[in-house]
Coordinates of C-alpha atoms in Angstrom, one line a residue:
M1 CA -13.8 8.8 -23.0
K2 CA -13.6 10.6 -19.8
F3 CA -14.8 9.3 -16.5
K4 CA -15.5 11.3 -13.3
F5 CA -14.2 8.4 -11.0
C6 CA -10.9 9.0 -12.9
G7 CA -11.0 12.6 -12.1
D8 CA -12.4 13.4 -15.8
L9 CA -9.5 11.5 -17.4
D10 CA -9.5 8.6 -19.5
C11 CA -9.8 5.0 -17.9
P12 CA -6.4 3.3 -17.5
D13 CA -5.8 0.4 -19.9
W14 CA -5.0 -2.0 -17.0
L15 CA -8.2 -1.3 -15.3
L16 CA -10.3 -1.9 -18.7
A17 CA -8.7 -5.2 -18.7
E18 CA -9.6 -6.2 -15.1
I19 CA -13.4 -5.0 -15.8
S20 CA -13.5 -8.3 -18.0
N21 CA -12.4 -10.3 -14.9
L22 CA -15.0 -8.6 -12.6
S23 CA -17.8 -9.5 -14.9
K24 CA -16.9 -13.0 -14.6
I25 CA -17.4 -13.0 -10.8
S26 CA -21.1 -13.6 -9.6
S27 CA -22.6 -10.4 -8.1
V28 CA -22.9 -12.1 -4.7
K29 CA -19.3 -13.1 -4.6
L30 CA -18.3 -9.5 -5.9
K31 CA -20.3 -8.1 -2.8
L32 CA -18.2 -10.1 -0.4
I33 CA -14.9 -9.3 -2.2
C34 CA -15.8 -5.5 -2.1
N35 CA -16.4 -5.9 1.8
Q36 CA -12.8 -7.1 2.1
A37 CA -11.5 -4.4 -0.2
V38 CA -13.3 -1.8 1.9
K39 CA -11.5 -3.2 5.0
L40 CA -8.0 -3.1 3.2
L41 CA -8.8 0.5 2.2
T42 CA -9.5 1.6 5.7
N43 CA -6.8 -0.4 7.5
D44 CA -9.0 -2.8 9.0
D45 CA -7.0 -5.6 10.7
T46 CA -9.9 -8.2 9.7
F47 CA -9.0 -8.0 6.2
D48 CA -8.6 -11.6 5.0
S49 CA -6.9 -12.3 1.7
E50 CA -7.8 -16.1 1.9
K51 CA -11.5 -15.2 1.8
V52 CA -10.8 -13.2 -1.3
E53 CA -9.2 -16.1 -3.0
K54 CA -11.9 -18.4 -1.8
H55 CA -14.7 -16.1 -3.3
L56 CA -12.8 -16.0 -6.7
S57 CA -12.1 -20.0 -6.8
D58 CA -15.6 -20.4 -8.4
S59 CA -14.6 -18.4 -11.2
K60 CA -11.2 -20.0 -11.7
L61 CA -9.5 -16.5 -11.0
N62 CA -7.6 -17.5 -8.0
S63 CA -4.1 -16.9 -9.2
E64 CA -2.0 -14.5 -7.4
D65 CA -2.0 -12.2 -10.3
D66 CA -6.0 -12.5 -10.7
I67 CA -6.4 -11.7 -7.0
K68 CA -4.0 -8.8 -7.2
G69 CA -5.7 -7.5 -10.2
I70 CA -9.1 -7.7 -9.1
L71 CA -8.5 -6.2 -5.7
A72 CA -6.5 -3.4 -7.4
A73 CA -9.4 -2.7 -9.7
I74 CA -11.9 -2.4 -7.0
L75 CA -9.7 -0.2 -4.8
F76 CA -9.1 2.0 -7.7
L77 CA -12.8 2.2 -8.4
L78 CA -13.9 3.0 -4.9
K79 CA -11.1 5.3 -4.0
G80 CA -11.7 7.2 -7.3
A81 CA -15.4 7.5 -6.9
I82 CA -15.2 8.7 -3.3
A83 CA -12.2 10.9 -3.7
N84 CA -13.7 12.7 -6.9
Q85 CA -17.0 12.8 -5.0
V86 CA -19.0 11.0 -7.7
Q87 CA -22.7 10.7 -7.1
N88 CA -23.8 7.0 -6.6
E89 CA -26.2 7.0 -9.6
E90 CA -23.6 8.4 -11.8
F91 CA -20.8 6.0 -10.5
V92 CA -23.1 3.0 -11.4
S93 CA -23.7 4.5 -14.8
E94 CA -20.1 4.8 -15.4
M95 CA -19.2 1.2 -14.4
Q96 CA -21.8 -0.1 -17.0
Q97 CA -20.3 2.3 -19.6
L98 CA -17.1 0.4 -18.9
G99 CA -19.0 -2.8 -19.9
L100 CA -19.6 -4.2 -16.3
P101 CA -23.1 -5.7 -16.0
K102 CA -25.7 -3.6 -14.4
E103 CA -26.0 -6.0 -11.2
H104 CA -22.2 -6.0 -10.7
S105 CA -22.4 -2.0 -11.1
V106 CA -25.1 -1.8 -8.5
V107 CA -23.0 -4.0 -6.1
L108 CA -20.0 -1.4 -6.5
G109 CA -22.4 1.6 -6.1
K110 CA -23.7 0.1 -2.7
A111 CA -20.0 -0.5 -1.6
Q112 CA -19.2 3.2 -2.4
Q113 CA -22.3 4.4 -0.8
S114 CA -21.9 2.6 2.6
S115 CA -18.2 3.2 2.9
V116 CA -17.7 6.8 2.0
D117 CA -17.1 8.2 5.7
P118 CA -14.5 5.5 6.5
I119 CA -12.6 5.5 3.1
L120 CA -12.6 9.4 3.5
K121 CA -11.2 9.4 6.8
S122 CA -8.5 6.7 5.6
L123 CA -7.6 9.0 2.4
R124 CA -7.2 12.0 4.7
E125 CA -4.9 10.1 7.1
N126 CA -2.8 8.7 4.4
S127 CA -2.8 11.4 1.5
L128 CA 0.5 13.3 0.9
R129 CA 2.3 11.1 3.3
M130 CA 5.0 8.6 3.4
N131 CA 4.3 5.1 4.2
K132 CA 4.4 4.8 8.1
V133 CA 7.6 3.2 9.4
V134 CA 6.8 0.1 11.4
K135 CA 10.3 -1.1 12.4
C136 CA 13.8 0.3 11.8
D137 CA 16.8 -1.8 12.7
A138 CA 20.5 -1.2 12.3
K139 CA 23.2 -3.9 12.4
P140 CA 27.0 -3.0 12.3
N141 CA 28.8 -4.9 9.7
F142 CA 31.9 -6.1 11.8
Y143 CA 35.1 -7.8 10.3
L144 CA 38.6 -8.6 11.6
V145 CA 41.6 -6.9 10.3
E146 CA 45.4 -7.6 10.9
T147 CA 47.1 -5.4 13.7
S148 CA 50.4 -5.2 15.2
E149 CA 49.2 -5.6 18.8
S150 CA 48.5 -8.9 20.2
N151 CA 45.0 -9.4 22.0
E152 CA 42.4 -12.1 22.6
W153 CA 41.9 -12.6 18.8
G154 CA 45.6 -12.9 18.2
N155 CA 46.9 -10.1 16.0
K156 CA 43.6 -9.2 14.8
A157 CA 41.1 -6.3 15.6
I158 CA 37.4 -5.8 15.1
Q159 CA 36.5 -2.9 12.8
C160 CA 33.2 -1.6 11.4
D161 CA 33.1 0.7 8.5
S162 CA 29.4 0.2 7.6
V163 CA 26.1 -0.3 9.0
L164 CA 23.2 -2.7 7.5
V165 CA 19.9 -0.6 7.8
E166 CA 16.6 -2.4 7.5
I167 CA 13.3 -0.6 7.4
S168 CA 9.8 -1.9 7.3
T169 CA 6.8 0.2 6.3
S170 CA 3.1 -0.3 6.2
N171 CA 0.8 0.8 3.2
C172 CA -2.9 1.2 3.3
T173 CA -3.3 -0.4 -0.1
N174 CA -1.2 -3.4 0.9
S175 CA -1.8 -5.9 3.6
E176 CA 1.9 -6.8 4.0
D177 CA 4.6 -4.6 5.3
E178 CA 7.3 -3.4 2.7
K179 CA 10.6 -4.0 3.5
V180 CA 14.0 -2.3 2.3
S181 CA 17.5 -2.8 3.3
F182 CA 20.9 -1.0 2.4
N183 CA 24.3 -0.7 3.6
V184 CA 25.6 2.8 4.5
E185 CA 29.1 4.0 5.6
K186 CA 29.2 5.0 9.4
E187 CA 30.1 8.7 8.6
R188 CA 27.1 9.0 6.1
L189 CA 24.7 7.4 8.6
N190 CA 25.5 9.8 11.3
L191 CA 25.1 12.7 8.7
L192 CA 21.6 11.3 7.8
I193 CA 20.7 11.1 11.4
Y194 CA 21.8 14.7 12.1
E195 CA 20.1 16.0 9.0
L196 CA 16.8 14.2 9.9
K197 CA 16.9 15.8 13.3
M198 CA 17.4 19.1 11.8
A199 CA 14.3 18.6 9.5
Q200 CA 12.3 17.2 12.5
N201 CA 13.1 20.4 14.6
I202 CA 12.0 22.6 11.6
A203 CA 8.9 20.9 11.1
N204 CA 8.0 20.9 14.9
R205 CA 8.4 24.8 14.6
F206 CA 5.9 24.9 12.0
S207 CA 3.3 22.7 14.0
E208 CA 3.5 24.9 17.0

């Protein structure tokens, strides 16, 4: 069955599984969780994952997997409905077709209706863009090698053939920064920096 909030495609299997969990939450708690989900979608710093966990504790859905799954489902539903410009009544109807109780569907519909502008703004700012780089560090990998010349370290010299690069990026659908680290040879790192500068210069010319 096709759904407009999915872009007129079938509903993902994982979402169908999460609908069952959403149905176990009271409509009052779901409203509170939706408020937090909207904050997460719009990069609001007041998003509080502990509040989500607290709201889910009554339904015994407070494991890490439960929290991530429910949040992911709500984010998918709201983003899909707003990005695909689904009318509020139609969105509520589609939620019920998925098996979500009417009162829960109405809660999601109200969350959609009240957050169209901020979520659209966030989608425009983050669509077709790489994750924003929050921090980038480079640490030389020094080591000692034998040498024929005597110095303050004896017959040894400091050498560096590679650099440890650590990059932290932010993600609008994730409250925590994502981190990646890798080792790269000095020559390759210098080449990468040179090519990135060339790409930046080309991009700057097109934006003028």
